[in-house]
Coordinates of C-alpha atoms in Angstrom, one line a residue:
Chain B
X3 CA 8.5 3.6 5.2
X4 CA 7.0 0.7 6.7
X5 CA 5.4 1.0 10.2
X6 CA 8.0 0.2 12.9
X7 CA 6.7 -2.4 15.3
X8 CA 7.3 -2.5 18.9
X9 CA 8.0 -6.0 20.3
X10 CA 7.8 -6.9 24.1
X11 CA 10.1 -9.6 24.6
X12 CA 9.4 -12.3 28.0
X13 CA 11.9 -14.1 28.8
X14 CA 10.2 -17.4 30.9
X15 CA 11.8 -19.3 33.2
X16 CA 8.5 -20.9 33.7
X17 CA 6.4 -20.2 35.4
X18 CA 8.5 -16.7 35.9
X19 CA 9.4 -13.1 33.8
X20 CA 13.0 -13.4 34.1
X21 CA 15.5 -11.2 32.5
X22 CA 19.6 -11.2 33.2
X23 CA 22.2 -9.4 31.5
X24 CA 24.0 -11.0 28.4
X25 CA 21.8 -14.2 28.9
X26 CA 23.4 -14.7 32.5
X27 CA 22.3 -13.4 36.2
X28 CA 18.9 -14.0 35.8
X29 CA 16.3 -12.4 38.4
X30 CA 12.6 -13.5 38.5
X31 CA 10.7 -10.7 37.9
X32 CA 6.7 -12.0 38.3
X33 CA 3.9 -13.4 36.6
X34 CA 4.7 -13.1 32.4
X35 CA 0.7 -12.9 32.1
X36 CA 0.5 -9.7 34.1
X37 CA 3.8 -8.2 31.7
X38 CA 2.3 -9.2 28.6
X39 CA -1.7 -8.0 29.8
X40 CA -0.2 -4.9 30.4
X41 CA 2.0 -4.4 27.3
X42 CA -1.3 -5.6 25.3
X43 CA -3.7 -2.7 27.2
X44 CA -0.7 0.0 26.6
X45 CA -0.9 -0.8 22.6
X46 CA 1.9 -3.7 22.0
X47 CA 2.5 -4.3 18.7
X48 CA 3.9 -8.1 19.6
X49 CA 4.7 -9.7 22.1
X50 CA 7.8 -12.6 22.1
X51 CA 8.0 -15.2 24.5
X52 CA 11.2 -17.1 24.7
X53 CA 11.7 -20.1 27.0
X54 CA 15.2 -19.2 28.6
X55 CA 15.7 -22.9 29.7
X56 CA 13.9 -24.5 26.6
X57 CA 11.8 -26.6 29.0
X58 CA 8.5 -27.0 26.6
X59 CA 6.7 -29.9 27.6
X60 CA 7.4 -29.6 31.2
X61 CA 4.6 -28.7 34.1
X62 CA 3.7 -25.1 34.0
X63 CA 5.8 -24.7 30.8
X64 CA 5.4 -21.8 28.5
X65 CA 3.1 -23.5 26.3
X66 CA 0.6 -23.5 29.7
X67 CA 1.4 -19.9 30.0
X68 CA 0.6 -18.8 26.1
X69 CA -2.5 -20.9 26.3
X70 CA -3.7 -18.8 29.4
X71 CA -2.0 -15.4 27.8
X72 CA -3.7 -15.8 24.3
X73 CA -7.6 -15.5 26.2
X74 CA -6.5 -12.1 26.9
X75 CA -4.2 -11.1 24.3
X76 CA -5.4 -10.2 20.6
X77 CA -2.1 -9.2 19.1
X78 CA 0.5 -11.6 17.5
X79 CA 2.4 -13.8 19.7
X80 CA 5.8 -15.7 18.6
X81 CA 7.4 -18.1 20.7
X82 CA 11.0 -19.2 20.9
X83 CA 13.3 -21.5 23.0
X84 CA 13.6 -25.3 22.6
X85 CA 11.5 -25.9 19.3
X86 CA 13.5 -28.8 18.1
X87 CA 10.6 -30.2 15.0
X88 CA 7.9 -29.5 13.2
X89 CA 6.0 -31.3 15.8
X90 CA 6.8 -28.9 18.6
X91 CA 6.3 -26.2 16.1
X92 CA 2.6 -27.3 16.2
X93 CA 2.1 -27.7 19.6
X94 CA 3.2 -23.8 19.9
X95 CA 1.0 -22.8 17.4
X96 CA -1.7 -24.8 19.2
X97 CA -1.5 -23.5 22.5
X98 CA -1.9 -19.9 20.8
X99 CA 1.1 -18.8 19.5
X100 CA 1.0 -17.0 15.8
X101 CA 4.6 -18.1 15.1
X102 CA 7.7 -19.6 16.4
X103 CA 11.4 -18.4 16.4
X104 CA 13.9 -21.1 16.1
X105 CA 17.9 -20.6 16.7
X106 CA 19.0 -23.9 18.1
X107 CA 17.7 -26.3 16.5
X108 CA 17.9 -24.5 12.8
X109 CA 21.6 -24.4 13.5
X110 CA 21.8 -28.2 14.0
X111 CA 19.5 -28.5 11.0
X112 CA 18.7 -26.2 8.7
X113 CA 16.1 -28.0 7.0
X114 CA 14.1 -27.3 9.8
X115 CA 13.4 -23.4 8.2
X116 CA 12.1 -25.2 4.9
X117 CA 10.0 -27.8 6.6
X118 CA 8.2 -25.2 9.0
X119 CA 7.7 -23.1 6.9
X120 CA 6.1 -25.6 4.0
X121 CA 3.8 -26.3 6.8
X122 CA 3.2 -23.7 8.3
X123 CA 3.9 -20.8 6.0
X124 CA 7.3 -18.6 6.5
X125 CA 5.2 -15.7 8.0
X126 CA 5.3 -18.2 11.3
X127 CA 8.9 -19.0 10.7
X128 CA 11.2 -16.9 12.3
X129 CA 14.7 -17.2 12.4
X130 CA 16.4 -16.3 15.7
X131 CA 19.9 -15.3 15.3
X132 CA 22.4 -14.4 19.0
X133 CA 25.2 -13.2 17.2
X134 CA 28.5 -12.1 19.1
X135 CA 31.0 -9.8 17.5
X136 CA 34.1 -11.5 16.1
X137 CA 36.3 -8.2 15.4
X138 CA 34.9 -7.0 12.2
X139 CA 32.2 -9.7 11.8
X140 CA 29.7 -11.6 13.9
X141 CA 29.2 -15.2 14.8
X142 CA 25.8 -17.1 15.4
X143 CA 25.7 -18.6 19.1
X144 CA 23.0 -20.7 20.5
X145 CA 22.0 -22.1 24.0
X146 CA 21.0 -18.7 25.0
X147 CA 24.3 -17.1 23.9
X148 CA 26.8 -19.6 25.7
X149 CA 27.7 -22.4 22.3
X150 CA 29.0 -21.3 19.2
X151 CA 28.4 -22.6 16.2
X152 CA 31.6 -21.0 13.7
X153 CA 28.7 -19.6 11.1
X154 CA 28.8 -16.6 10.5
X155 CA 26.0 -14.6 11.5
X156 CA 24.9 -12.2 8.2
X157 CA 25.4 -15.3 6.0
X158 CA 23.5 -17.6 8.2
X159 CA 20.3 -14.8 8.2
X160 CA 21.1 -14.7 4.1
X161 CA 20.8 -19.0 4.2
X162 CA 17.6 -18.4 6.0
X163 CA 15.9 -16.7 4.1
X164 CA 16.5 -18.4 1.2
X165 CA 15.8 -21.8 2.9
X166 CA 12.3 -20.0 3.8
X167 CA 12.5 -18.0 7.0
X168 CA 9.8 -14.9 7.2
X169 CA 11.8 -12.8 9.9
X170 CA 14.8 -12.8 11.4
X171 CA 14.7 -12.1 14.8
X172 CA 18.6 -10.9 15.5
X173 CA 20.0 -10.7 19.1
X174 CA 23.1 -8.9 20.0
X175 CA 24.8 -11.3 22.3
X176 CA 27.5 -8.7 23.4
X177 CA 24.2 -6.1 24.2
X178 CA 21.9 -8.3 25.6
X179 CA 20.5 -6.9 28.7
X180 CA 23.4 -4.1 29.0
X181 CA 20.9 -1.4 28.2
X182 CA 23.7 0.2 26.3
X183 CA 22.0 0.3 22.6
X184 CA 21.6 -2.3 19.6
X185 CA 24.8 -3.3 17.9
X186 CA 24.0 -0.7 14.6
X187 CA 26.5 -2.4 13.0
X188 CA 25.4 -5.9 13.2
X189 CA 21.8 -4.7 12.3
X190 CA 22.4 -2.6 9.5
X191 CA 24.8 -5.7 7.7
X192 CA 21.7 -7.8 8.5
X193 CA 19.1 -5.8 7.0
X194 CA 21.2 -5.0 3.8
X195 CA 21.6 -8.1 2.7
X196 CA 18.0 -9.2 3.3
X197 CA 14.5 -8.5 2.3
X198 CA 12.5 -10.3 5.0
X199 CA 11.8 -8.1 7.9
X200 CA 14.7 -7.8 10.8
X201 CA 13.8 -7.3 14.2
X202 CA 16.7 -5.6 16.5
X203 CA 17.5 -7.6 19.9
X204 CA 19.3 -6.8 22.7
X205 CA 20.3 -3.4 24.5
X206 CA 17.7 -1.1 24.1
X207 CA 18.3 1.5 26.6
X208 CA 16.3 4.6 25.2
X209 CA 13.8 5.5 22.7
X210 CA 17.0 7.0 21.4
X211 CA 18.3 3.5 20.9
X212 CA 15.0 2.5 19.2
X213 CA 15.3 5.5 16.6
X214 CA 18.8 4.5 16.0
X215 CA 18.1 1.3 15.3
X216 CA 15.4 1.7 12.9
X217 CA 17.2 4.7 11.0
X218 CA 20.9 3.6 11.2
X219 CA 20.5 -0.3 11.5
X220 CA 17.6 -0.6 9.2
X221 CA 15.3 -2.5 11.6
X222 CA 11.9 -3.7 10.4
X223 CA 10.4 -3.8 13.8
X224 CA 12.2 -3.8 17.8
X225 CA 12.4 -6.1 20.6
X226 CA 12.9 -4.7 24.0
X227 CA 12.9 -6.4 27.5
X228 CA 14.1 -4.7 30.7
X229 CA 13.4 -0.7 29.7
X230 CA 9.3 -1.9 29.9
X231 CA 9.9 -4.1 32.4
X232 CA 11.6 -2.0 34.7
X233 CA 8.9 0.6 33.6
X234 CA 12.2 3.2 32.0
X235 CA 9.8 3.5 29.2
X236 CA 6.1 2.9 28.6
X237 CA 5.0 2.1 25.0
X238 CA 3.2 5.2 24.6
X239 CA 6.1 7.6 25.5
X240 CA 8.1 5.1 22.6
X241 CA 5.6 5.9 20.3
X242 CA 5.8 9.7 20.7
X243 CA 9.2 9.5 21.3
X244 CA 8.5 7.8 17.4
X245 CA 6.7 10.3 16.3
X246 CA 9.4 12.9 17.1
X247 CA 11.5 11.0 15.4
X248 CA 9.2 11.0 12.4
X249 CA 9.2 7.2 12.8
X250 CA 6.0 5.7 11.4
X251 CA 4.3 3.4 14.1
X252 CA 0.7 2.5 14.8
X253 CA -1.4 5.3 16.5
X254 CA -0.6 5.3 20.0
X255 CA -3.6 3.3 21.6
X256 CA -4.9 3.2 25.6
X257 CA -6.2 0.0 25.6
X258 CA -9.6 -0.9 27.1
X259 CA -10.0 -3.9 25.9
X260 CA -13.5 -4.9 27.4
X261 CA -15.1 -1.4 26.4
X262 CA -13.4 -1.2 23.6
X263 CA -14.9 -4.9 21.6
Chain Q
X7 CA -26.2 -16.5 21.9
X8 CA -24.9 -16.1 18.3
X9 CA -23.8 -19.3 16.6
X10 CA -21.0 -19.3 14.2
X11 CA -19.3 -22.1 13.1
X12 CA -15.5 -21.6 12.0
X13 CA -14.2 -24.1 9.4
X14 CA -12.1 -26.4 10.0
X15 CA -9.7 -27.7 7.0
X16 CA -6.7 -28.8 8.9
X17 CA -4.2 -26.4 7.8
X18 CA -4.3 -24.0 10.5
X19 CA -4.6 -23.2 14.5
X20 CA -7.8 -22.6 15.0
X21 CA -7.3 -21.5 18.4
X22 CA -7.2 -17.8 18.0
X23 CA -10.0 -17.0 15.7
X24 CA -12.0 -19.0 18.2
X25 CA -11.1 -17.2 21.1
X26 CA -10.9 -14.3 18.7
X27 CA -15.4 -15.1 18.8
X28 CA -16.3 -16.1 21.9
X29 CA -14.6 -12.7 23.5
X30 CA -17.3 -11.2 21.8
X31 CA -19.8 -13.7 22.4
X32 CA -19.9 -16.0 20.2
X33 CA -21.1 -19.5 20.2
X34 CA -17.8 -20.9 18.4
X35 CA -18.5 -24.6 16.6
X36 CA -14.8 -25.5 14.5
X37 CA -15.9 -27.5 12.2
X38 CA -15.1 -30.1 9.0
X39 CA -18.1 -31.3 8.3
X40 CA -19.9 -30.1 5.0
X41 CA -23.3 -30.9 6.0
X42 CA -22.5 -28.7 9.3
X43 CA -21.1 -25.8 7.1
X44 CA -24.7 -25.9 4.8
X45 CA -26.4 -25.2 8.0
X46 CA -24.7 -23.0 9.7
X47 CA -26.0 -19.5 10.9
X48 CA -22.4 -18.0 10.1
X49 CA -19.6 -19.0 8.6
X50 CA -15.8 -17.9 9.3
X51 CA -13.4 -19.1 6.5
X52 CA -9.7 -18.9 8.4
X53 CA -6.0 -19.3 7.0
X54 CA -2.9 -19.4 6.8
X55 CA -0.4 -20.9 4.3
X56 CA -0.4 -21.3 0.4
X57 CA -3.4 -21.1 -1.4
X58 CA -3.4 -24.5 -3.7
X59 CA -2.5 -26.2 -0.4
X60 CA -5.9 -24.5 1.5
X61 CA -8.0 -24.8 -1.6
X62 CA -6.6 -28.7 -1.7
X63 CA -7.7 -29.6 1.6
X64 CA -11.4 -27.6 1.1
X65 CA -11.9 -29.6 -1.8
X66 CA -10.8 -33.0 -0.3
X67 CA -13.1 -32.5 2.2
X68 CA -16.1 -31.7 -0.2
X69 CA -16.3 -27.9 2.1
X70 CA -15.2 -26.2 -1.2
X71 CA -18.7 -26.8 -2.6
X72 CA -20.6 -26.6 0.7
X73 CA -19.0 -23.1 1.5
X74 CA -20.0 -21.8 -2.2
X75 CA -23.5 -23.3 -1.5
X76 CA -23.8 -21.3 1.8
X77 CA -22.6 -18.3 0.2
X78 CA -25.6 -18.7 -2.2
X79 CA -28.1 -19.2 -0.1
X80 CA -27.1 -16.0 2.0
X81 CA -25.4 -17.6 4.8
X82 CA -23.0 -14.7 6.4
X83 CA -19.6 -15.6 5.3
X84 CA -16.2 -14.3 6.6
X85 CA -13.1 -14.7 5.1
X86 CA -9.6 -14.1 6.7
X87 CA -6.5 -13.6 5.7
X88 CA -5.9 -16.3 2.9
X89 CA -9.6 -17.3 3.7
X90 CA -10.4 -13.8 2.6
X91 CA -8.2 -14.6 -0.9
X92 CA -9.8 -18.1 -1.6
X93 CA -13.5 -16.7 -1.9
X94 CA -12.0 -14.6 -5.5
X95 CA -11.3 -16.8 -8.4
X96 CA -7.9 -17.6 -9.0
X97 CA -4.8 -17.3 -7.4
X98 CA -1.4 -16.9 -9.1
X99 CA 0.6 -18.0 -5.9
X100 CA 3.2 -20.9 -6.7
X101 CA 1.4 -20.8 -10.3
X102 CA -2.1 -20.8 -11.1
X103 CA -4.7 -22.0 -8.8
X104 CA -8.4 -21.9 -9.1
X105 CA -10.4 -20.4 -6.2
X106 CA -14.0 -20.9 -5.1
X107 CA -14.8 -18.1 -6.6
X108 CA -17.4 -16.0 -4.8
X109 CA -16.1 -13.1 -5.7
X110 CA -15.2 -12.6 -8.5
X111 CA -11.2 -11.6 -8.8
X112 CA -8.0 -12.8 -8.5
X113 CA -5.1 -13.0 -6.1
X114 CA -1.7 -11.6 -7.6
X115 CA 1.7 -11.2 -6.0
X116 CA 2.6 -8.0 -3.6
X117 CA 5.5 -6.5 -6.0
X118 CA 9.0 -6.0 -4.6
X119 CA 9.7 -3.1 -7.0
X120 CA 7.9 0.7 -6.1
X121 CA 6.6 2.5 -8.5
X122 CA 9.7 4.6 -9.2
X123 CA 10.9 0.7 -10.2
X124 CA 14.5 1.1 -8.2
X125 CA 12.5 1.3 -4.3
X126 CA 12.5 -2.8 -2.8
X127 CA 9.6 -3.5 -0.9
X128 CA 10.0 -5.8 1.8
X129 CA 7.5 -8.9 1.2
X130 CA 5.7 -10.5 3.1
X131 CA 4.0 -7.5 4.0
X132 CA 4.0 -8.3 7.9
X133 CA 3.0 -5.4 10.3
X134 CA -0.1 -2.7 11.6
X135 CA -1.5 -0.9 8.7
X136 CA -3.9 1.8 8.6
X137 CA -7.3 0.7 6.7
X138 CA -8.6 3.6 4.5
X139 CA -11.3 4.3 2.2
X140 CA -11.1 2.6 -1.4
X141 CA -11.6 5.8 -3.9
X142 CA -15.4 4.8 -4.4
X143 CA -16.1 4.7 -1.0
X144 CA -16.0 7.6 2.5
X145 CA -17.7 5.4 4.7
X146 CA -18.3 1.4 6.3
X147 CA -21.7 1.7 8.2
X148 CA -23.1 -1.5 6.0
X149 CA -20.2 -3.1 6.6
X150 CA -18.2 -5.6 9.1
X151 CA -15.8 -2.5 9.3
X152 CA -19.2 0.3 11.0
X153 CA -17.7 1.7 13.7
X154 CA -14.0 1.4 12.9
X155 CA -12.5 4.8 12.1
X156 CA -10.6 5.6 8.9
X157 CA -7.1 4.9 9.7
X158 CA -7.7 2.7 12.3
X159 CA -4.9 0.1 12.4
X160 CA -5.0 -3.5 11.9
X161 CA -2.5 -6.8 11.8
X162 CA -1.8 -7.9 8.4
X163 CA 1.1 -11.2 7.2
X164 CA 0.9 -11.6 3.5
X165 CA 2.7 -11.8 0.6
X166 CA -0.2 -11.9 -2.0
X167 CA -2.9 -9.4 -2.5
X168 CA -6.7 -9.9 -3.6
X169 CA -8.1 -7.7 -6.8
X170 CA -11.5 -8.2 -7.2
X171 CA -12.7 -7.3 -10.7
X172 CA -15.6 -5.2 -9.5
X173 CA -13.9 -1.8 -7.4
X174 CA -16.7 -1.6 -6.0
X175 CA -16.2 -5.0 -3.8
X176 CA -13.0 -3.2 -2.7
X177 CA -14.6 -2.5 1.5
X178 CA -10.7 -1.3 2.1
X179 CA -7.6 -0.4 1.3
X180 CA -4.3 0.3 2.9
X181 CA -1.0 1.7 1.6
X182 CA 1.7 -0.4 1.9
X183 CA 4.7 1.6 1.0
X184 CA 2.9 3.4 -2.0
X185 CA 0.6 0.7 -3.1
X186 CA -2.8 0.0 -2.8
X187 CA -3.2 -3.3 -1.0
X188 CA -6.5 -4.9 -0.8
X189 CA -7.2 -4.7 2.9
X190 CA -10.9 -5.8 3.0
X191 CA -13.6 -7.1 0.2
X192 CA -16.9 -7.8 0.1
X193 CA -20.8 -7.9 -1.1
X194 CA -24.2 -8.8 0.2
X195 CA -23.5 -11.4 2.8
X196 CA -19.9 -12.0 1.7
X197 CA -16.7 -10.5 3.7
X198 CA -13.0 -10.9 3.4
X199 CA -10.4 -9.4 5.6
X200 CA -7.0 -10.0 4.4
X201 CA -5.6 -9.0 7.9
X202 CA -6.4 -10.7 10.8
X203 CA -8.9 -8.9 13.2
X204 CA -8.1 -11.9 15.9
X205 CA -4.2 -10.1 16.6
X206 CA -5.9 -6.1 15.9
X207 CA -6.2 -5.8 19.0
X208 CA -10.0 -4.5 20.4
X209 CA -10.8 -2.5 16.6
X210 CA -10.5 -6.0 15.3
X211 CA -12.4 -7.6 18.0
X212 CA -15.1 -4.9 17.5
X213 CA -15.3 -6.0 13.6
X214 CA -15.9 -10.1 15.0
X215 CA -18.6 -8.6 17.1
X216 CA -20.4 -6.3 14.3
X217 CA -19.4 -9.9 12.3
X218 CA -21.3 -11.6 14.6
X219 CA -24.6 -9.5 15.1
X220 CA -25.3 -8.7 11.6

């Protein structure tokens, strides 16, 4: 079995950590440098940023805050939100970032996926998926969960990887923030019909939650917000928690960084 | 203060590896010049992306032959990810592509299939993997790797794997889901890390430092 990785996932309404419920009812939570320094010393596997209002270029954006984050941080760093081109795909990776998740603007164009990741490489492409239950299937949104798009979500994370997407990043819209547990469902018909890793988004409540949705939904790797955020779990009671489960994950590290290099 | 100069062939963000150095105290010069890379006291060799299109852009800036010449004369050389795969000599990604062969070896395709044939193995191999001791080898000290533990995690993306001909160039393994994957190579002045120690966290910072003192 592969070794699970543990995401943290900022959401920036730069320059604040926000975090709502299903995408709505934000509330500024601080600094995102001071979240993602102390995810990094606790032994992060990831960390995601995602601009919630897609504002890139503006003052204090999130590319300021990656550029400032990535002197501290030595452990892969994808950004999301508002990458509309190949151009803006650079400017992330400039400012620090390791990889990019698009959902938006791959939507609108698909060739996007190709042409990012012929640049690039696919293992910076990441395809973001918000998918919202439909009855007995699941529908791609974008705008942060509130447009749909009529594609249907486990077809559209097939397209992308053929078109040349490394991940999928996929995001329960319906679980987003509820703290209730990933959608299984929607994970494990991801992660069956394709071989790129799938990373689980939206409603991790538990390390429960996690287990489930590595062993029932198949994920590759998990994204999680508000249970380190609001400090309901530290990474290194997860990774026990992991081990318990007899989930392979990187050794649990207490991170000193300075002593440590 | 320790000088290295990181190579610059337009491909990829620099940004990191940079940092990545001058955490641990490096004097960090990105360069594209080939005169600059003859001279330099160390040389980092980053990337990211296909191989023919890295090799390309080396060879279009005449650094192809200025890095093999730096190699020769003894110049510590560090190779990353698919800087790490373009020292061997050949690369089977997208075809067949011919590498600057410092090493000598070739690059070959992580297979999907395990080796009970039926078991699908996700590539790229994206993830923290534990580095362990090739068969030949229980220890690092003359290595990059002294002082990082057997089964010490690092950050690998890949989707290609370097076999060098000699075993004995084989620094490190890891086992990525029953296979041996080529985690780090090298000889004499010549390293190659196929994951990146600029997103391992401190245990790869600690390898840039021992990089950078040695």
């Amino acid at each position: 079995m592969r070794n699970v990785r543990l995401i943290a996932r900022l959401d920036v309404k730069a320059p604040n950590l926000v975090k709502g419920i299903q995408f709505e009812g934000l509330r500024k939570l601080g600094d995102p440098n001071d979240f993602a320094l102390r995810y990094y010393r606790e032994g992060v596997d990831e960390i995601y940023y995602e601009d919630i209002v897609a504002s890139l270029y503006e003052r204090n954006s999130l590319l300021d805050i990656i550029e400032k984050t990535t002197r501290d941080i030595f452990v892969p760093v994808t950004i999301g939100g508002g990458l509309r081109s190949v151009d803006d795909v650079a400017a992330a990776l400039r400012a620090g970032a390791d990889k990019v998740a698009i959902n938006t603007a791959a939507i609108k164009n698909p060739g996007i996926i190709s042409d990012v990741a012929r640049r690039f490489g696919s293992q910076c492409m990441v395809l973001s998926i918000q998918a919202k239950s439909q009855g007995d299937s699941w529908e791609s949104y974008f705008d942060n969960g509130r447009e749909h798009s009529g594609v249907d979500a486990v077809e559209w994370a097939e397209r992308g990887q053929s078109l040349g997407a490394g991940e999928i990043l996929l995001t329960s819209v319906d679980q987003e923030g509820t703290g209730k547990g990933f959608d299984l469902s929607l994970l494990k018909a991801v992660s069956d019909r394709v071989d790129i890793p799938v990373i689980a988004s939206g409603g991790m409540g538990c390390s429960q939650d996690l287990a489930n949705a590595v062993k029932v939904g198949g994920a590759d790797a998990v994204a999680m917000a508000h249970v380190l955020h609001y400090g309901i779990c530290s990474l290194p009671e997860l990774r026990e928690a992991c081990r318990l489960e007899e989930i392979p994950v990187r050794h649990s590290m207490h991170v000193d960084s300075e002593r440590a290099a | 203060m320790k000088s290295v100069t990181v190579i610059d062939y337009g491909t990829v963000n620099l940004g990191n590896i940079v940092r990545g150095l001058e955490r641990v105290g490096a004097c960090v010069r990105a360069s594209m010049d080939s005169d600059e890379v003859r001279q330099a006291d160390r040389l980092v060799l980053p990337g990211v992306g296909a191989f023919a299109a890295g090799m390309a852009e080396l060879s279009s800036r005449s650094l192809d032959h200025a890095v093999i010449e730096a190699a020769q004369a003894g110049t510590p050389l560090l190779g990353i990810c698919l800087g790490m795969q373009m020292l061997l000599d050949h690369s089977e990604e997208n075809g067949s592509h011919r590498g600057l062969g410092i090493l000598a070896g070739n690059v070959k395709v992580i297979p999907r299939e395990g080796v009970d044939g039926s078991k699908r193995r996700k590539v790229p191999h994206i993830g923290w993997n534990a580095l362990q001791y090739p068969p030949n080898r229980s220890h690092w000290q003359d290595s990059c790797l002294a002082g990082i533990q057997h089964g010490e995690f690092c950050y690998f993306v890949h989707s290609y794997m370097a076999v060098p001909e000699n075993p004995n160039h084989i620094l490190a393994q890891c086992n990525y889901e029953g296979l041996a994957v080529t985690a780090a190579i090298g000889r004499d002045n010549i390293t190659g890390l196929q994951f990146h120690p600029e997103r391992s966290g401190p245990h790869g910072l600690k390898i840039l430092k021992r990089f950078i003192n040695h």
